[in-house]
Amino acid sequence: MDLTLFKEVKATTNKIALSTALDNQADVKIVNFVWDEQQPDTLFFSSVKTSEAIASYDQQPDVALITIPNDGTPGNPLLRARHVKLTRSTRTMDDLLPLYLKTVPHYQQVWDAIGSTLVVFELKLGDVKVDPGLGRSKEILQFR
Amino acid sequence: MDLTLFKEVKATTNKIALSTALDNQADVKIVNFVWDEQQPDTLFFSSVKTSEAIASYDQQPDVALITIPNDGTPGNPLLRARHVKLTRSTRTMDDLLPLYLKTVPHYQQVWDAIGSTLVVFELKLGDVKVDPGLGRSKEILQFR
């Protein structure tokens, strides 16, 4: 699997709009995510343990996402996926912290403030639309 | 109705992540929007006439949205709403063009390229969470 274009676009973003559809009711929030090259079909994000959203994740794990380019990124590159499977992760924030610190600016402040309250979730990707931005060819990456 | 805080946050964004839930299947896209002070409970956006998304809007008009701050906006201010009602608008892009040109950078290029193919939709807001950003008090604005 050629991840060249995926990795190029991934390098321009650290946030997704995460869309859920429990009982046909749309909801959307924006969360930071990290990606580990050793597990390329997965995006990781975290939520505060007591978040109301967690119950909805367990009940309706079929979600959608689109990346939001980092400030100053030209050409509007994006990754977009539907039928993403949201599950609790066996990995921990301690484990993922180096990735967060590398890709999310000022993450140390978040970690110091609420690190101990965070639980990790996985987003398993199936088909991902990879759009490198204005004037360039899109591709569909199939992880499963 | 005091729109002071809403207008302050609105001034920091020209894009929403728009989340739909047709047949319990989440989908999300990012679109530019405009707001007209004369019709404060409404955000306007447009889609290309032939877009697949339009059929889903007609079938499941109960959507959700969150704003995405413009590049360089500090503190992460946002507007967030669920149970937003998506309908076709009686207003036209010709009518809304001045608002687009005022709030979306380089919109003239979009207009010149695809203006004639665009149809206008309305997002009718009910309860909106208005979060002016880090360290400041949020409020819920109730339009209905």
PDB file of C-alpha atoms in Angstrom, chain B:
ATOM      1  CA  MET B   1     -31.798  38.807  22.207  1.00  0.00           C
ATOM      2  CA  ASP B   2     -28.218  39.779  22.908  1.00  0.00           C
ATOM      3  CA  LEU B   3     -26.089  38.735  19.943  1.00  0.00           C
ATOM      4  CA  THR B   4     -22.891  40.417  21.160  1.00  0.00           C
ATOM      5  CA  LEU B   5     -20.942  37.254  21.927  1.00  0.00           C
ATOM      6  CA  PHE B   6     -22.377  35.360  18.953  1.00  0.00           C
ATOM      7  CA  LYS B   7     -21.283  38.144  16.609  1.00  0.00           C
ATOM      8  CA  GLU B   8     -17.849  38.273  18.178  1.00  0.00           C
ATOM      9  CA  VAL B   9     -17.294  34.552  17.575  1.00  0.00           C
ATOM     10  CA  LYS B  10     -18.952  34.670  14.149  1.00  0.00           C
ATOM     11  CA  ALA B  11     -16.414  37.289  13.084  1.00  0.00           C
ATOM     12  CA  THR B  12     -13.576  34.763  13.634  1.00  0.00           C
ATOM     13  CA  THR B  13     -14.890  32.123  11.219  1.00  0.00           C
ATOM     14  CA  ASN B  14     -16.206  31.608   7.704  1.00  0.00           C
ATOM     15  CA  LYS B  15     -16.366  27.801   7.653  1.00  0.00           C
ATOM     16  CA  ILE B  16     -18.364  25.057   9.334  1.00  0.00           C
ATOM     17  CA  ALA B  17     -18.011  21.326   9.614  1.00  0.00           C
ATOM     18  CA  LEU B  18     -21.513  20.231   8.583  1.00  0.00           C
ATOM     19  CA  SER B  19     -22.574  16.838   9.887  1.00  0.00           C
ATOM     20  CA  THR B  20     -25.471  14.807   8.514  1.00  0.00           C
ATOM     21  CA  ALA B  21     -27.032  11.550   9.686  1.00  0.00           C
ATOM     22  CA  LEU B  22     -29.019   9.847   6.958  1.00  0.00           C
ATOM     23  CA  ASP B  23     -30.039   6.273   7.911  1.00  0.00           C
ATOM     24  CA  ASN B  24     -27.801   6.473  10.999  1.00  0.00           C
ATOM     25  CA  GLN B  25     -24.780   6.985   8.744  1.00  0.00           C
ATOM     26  CA  ALA B  26     -22.657   9.916   9.733  1.00  0.00           C
ATOM     27  CA  ASP B  27     -21.115  12.146   7.106  1.00  0.00           C
ATOM     28  CA  VAL B  28     -19.281  15.428   7.414  1.00  0.00           C
ATOM     29  CA  LYS B  29     -17.989  18.081   5.094  1.00  0.00           C
ATOM     30  CA  ILE B  30     -16.536  21.534   5.435  1.00  0.00           C
ATOM     31  CA  VAL B  31     -18.280  24.440   3.742  1.00  0.00           C
ATOM     32  CA  ASN B  32     -18.026  28.186   3.762  1.00  0.00           C
ATOM     33  CA  PHE B  33     -21.024  30.024   5.152  1.00  0.00           C
ATOM     34  CA  VAL B  34     -22.326  33.547   5.456  1.00  0.00           C
ATOM     35  CA  TRP B  35     -24.556  35.219   8.025  1.00  0.00           C
ATOM     36  CA  ASP B  36     -26.970  38.077   7.494  1.00  0.00           C
ATOM     37  CA  GLU B  37     -27.704  40.209  10.529  1.00  0.00           C
ATOM     38  CA  GLN B  38     -31.273  40.757   9.237  1.00  0.00           C
ATOM     39  CA  GLN B  39     -31.978  37.011   9.671  1.00  0.00           C
ATOM     40  CA  PRO B  40     -29.828  36.157  12.692  1.00  0.00           C
ATOM     41  CA  ASP B  41     -31.057  32.574  13.253  1.00  0.00           C
ATOM     42  CA  THR B  42     -29.797  31.467   9.845  1.00  0.00           C
ATOM     43  CA  LEU B  43     -26.488  30.482   8.278  1.00  0.00           C
ATOM     44  CA  PHE B  44     -26.367  30.269   4.497  1.00  0.00           C
ATOM     45  CA  PHE B  45     -24.183  27.964   2.477  1.00  0.00           C
ATOM     46  CA  SER B  46     -24.146  26.736  -1.083  1.00  0.00           C
ATOM     47  CA  SER B  47     -23.570  23.490  -2.936  1.00  0.00           C
ATOM     48  CA  VAL B  48     -22.993  22.677  -6.543  1.00  0.00           C
ATOM     49  CA  LYS B  49     -26.403  21.772  -8.058  1.00  0.00           C
ATOM     50  CA  THR B  50     -25.268  18.303  -9.054  1.00  0.00           C
ATOM     51  CA  SER B  51     -23.764  17.430  -5.643  1.00  0.00           C
ATOM     52  CA  GLU B  52     -24.739  14.022  -4.267  1.00  0.00           C
ATOM     53  CA  ALA B  53     -25.059  15.603  -0.853  1.00  0.00           C
ATOM     54  CA  ILE B  54     -28.189  17.495  -1.876  1.00  0.00           C
ATOM     55  CA  ALA B  55     -30.351  14.361  -1.917  1.00  0.00           C
ATOM     56  CA  SER B  56     -29.298  13.575   1.634  1.00  0.00           C
ATOM     57  CA  TYR B  57     -30.145  17.112   2.764  1.00  0.00           C
ATOM     58  CA  ASP B  58     -33.687  16.728   1.461  1.00  0.00           C
ATOM     59  CA  GLN B  59     -34.149  13.357   3.149  1.00  0.00           C
ATOM     60  CA  GLN B  60     -32.643  14.162   6.540  1.00  0.00           C
ATOM     61  CA  PRO B  61     -32.756  17.891   7.282  1.00  0.00           C
ATOM     62  CA  ASP B  62     -31.791  17.508  10.997  1.00  0.00           C
ATOM     63  CA  VAL B  63     -28.068  18.291  10.972  1.00  0.00           C
ATOM     64  CA  ALA B  64     -25.293  19.517  13.247  1.00  0.00           C
ATOM     65  CA  LEU B  65     -22.499  22.001  12.805  1.00  0.00           C
ATOM     66  CA  ILE B  66     -19.427  23.452  14.427  1.00  0.00           C
ATOM     67  CA  THR B  67     -17.479  26.461  13.234  1.00  0.00           C
ATOM     68  CA  ILE B  68     -13.806  26.299  12.332  1.00  0.00           C
ATOM     69  CA  PRO B  69     -11.770  29.347  13.365  1.00  0.00           C
ATOM     70  CA  ASN B  70      -9.994  31.335  10.664  1.00  0.00           C
ATOM     71  CA  ASP B  71      -6.250  30.831  10.479  1.00  0.00           C
ATOM     72  CA  GLY B  72      -4.461  32.626  13.279  1.00  0.00           C
ATOM     73  CA  THR B  73      -7.486  33.005  15.577  1.00  0.00           C
ATOM     74  CA  PRO B  74      -6.320  32.666  19.191  1.00  0.00           C
ATOM     75  CA  GLY B  75      -8.130  30.802  21.969  1.00  0.00           C
ATOM     76  CA  ASN B  76     -10.253  28.499  19.808  1.00  0.00           C
ATOM     77  CA  PRO B  77     -13.610  30.324  19.826  1.00  0.00           C
ATOM     78  CA  LEU B  78     -16.513  28.359  18.340  1.00  0.00           C
ATOM     79  CA  LEU B  79     -20.214  28.075  17.658  1.00  0.00           C
ATOM     80  CA  ARG B  80     -21.728  24.617  17.911  1.00  0.00           C
ATOM     81  CA  ALA B  81     -25.268  23.433  17.294  1.00  0.00           C
ATOM     82  CA  ARG B  82     -27.290  20.253  16.952  1.00  0.00           C
ATOM     83  CA  HIS B  83     -30.824  19.864  15.564  1.00  0.00           C
ATOM     84  CA  VAL B  84     -30.147  22.505  12.989  1.00  0.00           C
ATOM     85  CA  LYS B  85     -32.762  22.464  10.240  1.00  0.00           C
ATOM     86  CA  LEU B  86     -31.340  22.374   6.721  1.00  0.00           C
ATOM     87  CA  THR B  87     -33.619  23.682   3.953  1.00  0.00           C
ATOM     88  CA  ARG B  88     -33.335  25.060   0.467  1.00  0.00           C
ATOM     89  CA  SER B  89     -33.271  28.832   0.560  1.00  0.00           C
ATOM     90  CA  THR B  90     -35.388  31.282  -1.393  1.00  0.00           C
ATOM     91  CA  ARG B  91     -32.381  33.588  -1.480  1.00  0.00           C
ATOM     92  CA  THR B  92     -29.947  33.394  -4.375  1.00  0.00           C
ATOM     93  CA  MET B  93     -26.182  33.479  -4.649  1.00  0.00           C
ATOM     94  CA  ASP B  94     -26.464  36.805  -6.499  1.00  0.00           C
ATOM     95  CA  ASP B  95     -28.198  38.154  -3.433  1.00  0.00           C
ATOM     96  CA  LEU B  96     -25.636  36.690  -1.016  1.00  0.00           C
ATOM     97  CA  LEU B  97     -22.510  37.385  -3.069  1.00  0.00           C
ATOM     98  CA  PRO B  98     -21.616  40.642  -1.267  1.00  0.00           C
ATOM     99  CA  LEU B  99     -21.603  38.754   2.069  1.00  0.00           C
ATOM    100  CA  TYR B 100     -19.402  36.004   0.608  1.00  0.00           C
ATOM    101  CA  LEU B 101     -16.975  38.531  -0.843  1.00  0.00           C
ATOM    102  CA  LYS B 102     -16.793  40.309   2.501  1.00  0.00           C
ATOM    103  CA  THR B 103     -16.164  37.233   4.668  1.00  0.00           C
ATOM    104  CA  VAL B 104     -14.515  34.535   2.522  1.00  0.00           C
ATOM    105  CA  PRO B 105     -11.025  35.369   1.208  1.00  0.00           C
ATOM    106  CA  HIS B 106     -10.570  34.923  -2.551  1.00  0.00           C
ATOM    107  CA  TYR B 107     -14.276  34.183  -3.007  1.00  0.00           C
ATOM    108  CA  GLN B 108     -14.318  36.070  -6.303  1.00  0.00           C
ATOM    109  CA  GLN B 109     -12.248  33.221  -7.804  1.00  0.00           C
ATOM    110  CA  VAL B 110     -14.781  30.639  -6.615  1.00  0.00           C
ATOM    111  CA  TRP B 111     -17.609  32.769  -7.974  1.00  0.00           C
ATOM    112  CA  ASP B 112     -15.980  33.180 -11.364  1.00  0.00           C
ATOM    113  CA  ALA B 113     -15.281  29.439 -11.612  1.00  0.00           C
ATOM    114  CA  ILE B 114     -18.521  27.850 -10.356  1.00  0.00           C
ATOM    115  CA  GLY B 115     -20.898  30.631  -9.323  1.00  0.00           C
ATOM    116  CA  SER B 116     -23.558  29.713 -11.865  1.00  0.00           C
ATOM    117  CA  THR B 117     -23.750  26.113 -10.593  1.00  0.00           C
ATOM    118  CA  LEU B 118     -24.415  26.974  -6.942  1.00  0.00           C
ATOM    119  CA  VAL B 119     -27.686  26.605  -5.073  1.00  0.00           C
ATOM    120  CA  VAL B 120     -28.287  28.157  -1.661  1.00  0.00           C
ATOM    121  CA  PHE B 121     -29.261  26.317   1.511  1.00  0.00           C
ATOM    122  CA  GLU B 122     -30.266  27.626   4.920  1.00  0.00           C
ATOM    123  CA  LEU B 123     -29.296  26.294   8.311  1.00  0.00           C
ATOM    124  CA  LYS B 124     -31.930  27.345  10.869  1.00  0.00           C
ATOM    125  CA  LEU B 125     -30.397  27.497  14.312  1.00  0.00           C
ATOM    126  CA  GLY B 126     -32.185  26.494  17.503  1.00  0.00           C
ATOM    127  CA  ASP B 127     -29.882  26.328  20.513  1.00  0.00           C
ATOM    128  CA  VAL B 128     -26.329  27.401  19.785  1.00  0.00           C
ATOM    129  CA  LYS B 129     -23.407  26.926  22.116  1.00  0.00           C
ATOM    130  CA  VAL B 130     -21.332  30.085  21.916  1.00  0.00           C
ATOM    131  CA  ASP B 131     -17.805  29.557  23.200  1.00  0.00           C
ATOM    132  CA  PRO B 132     -15.674  32.699  22.978  1.00  0.00           C
ATOM    133  CA  GLY B 133     -12.545  30.677  23.662  1.00  0.00           C
ATOM    134  CA  LEU B 134     -10.029  29.640  26.237  1.00  0.00           C
ATOM    135  CA  GLY B 135     -10.681  30.961  29.728  1.00  0.00           C
ATOM    136  CA  ARG B 136     -13.926  32.801  28.937  1.00  0.00           C
ATOM    137  CA  SER B 137     -17.533  31.938  29.806  1.00  0.00           C
ATOM    138  CA  LYS B 138     -19.624  30.036  27.293  1.00  0.00           C
ATOM    139  CA  GLU B 139     -23.288  30.772  26.722  1.00  0.00           C
ATOM    140  CA  ILE B 140     -26.238  29.028  25.099  1.00  0.00           C
ATOM    141  CA  LEU B 141     -28.109  31.227  22.674  1.00  0.00           C
ATOM    142  CA  GLN B 142     -31.707  30.161  22.020  1.00  0.00           C
ATOM    143  CA  PHE B 143     -33.105  31.223  18.691  1.00  0.00           C
ATOM    144  CA  ARG B 144     -36.348  29.275  19.100  1.00  0.00           C
TER     145      ARG B 144
END
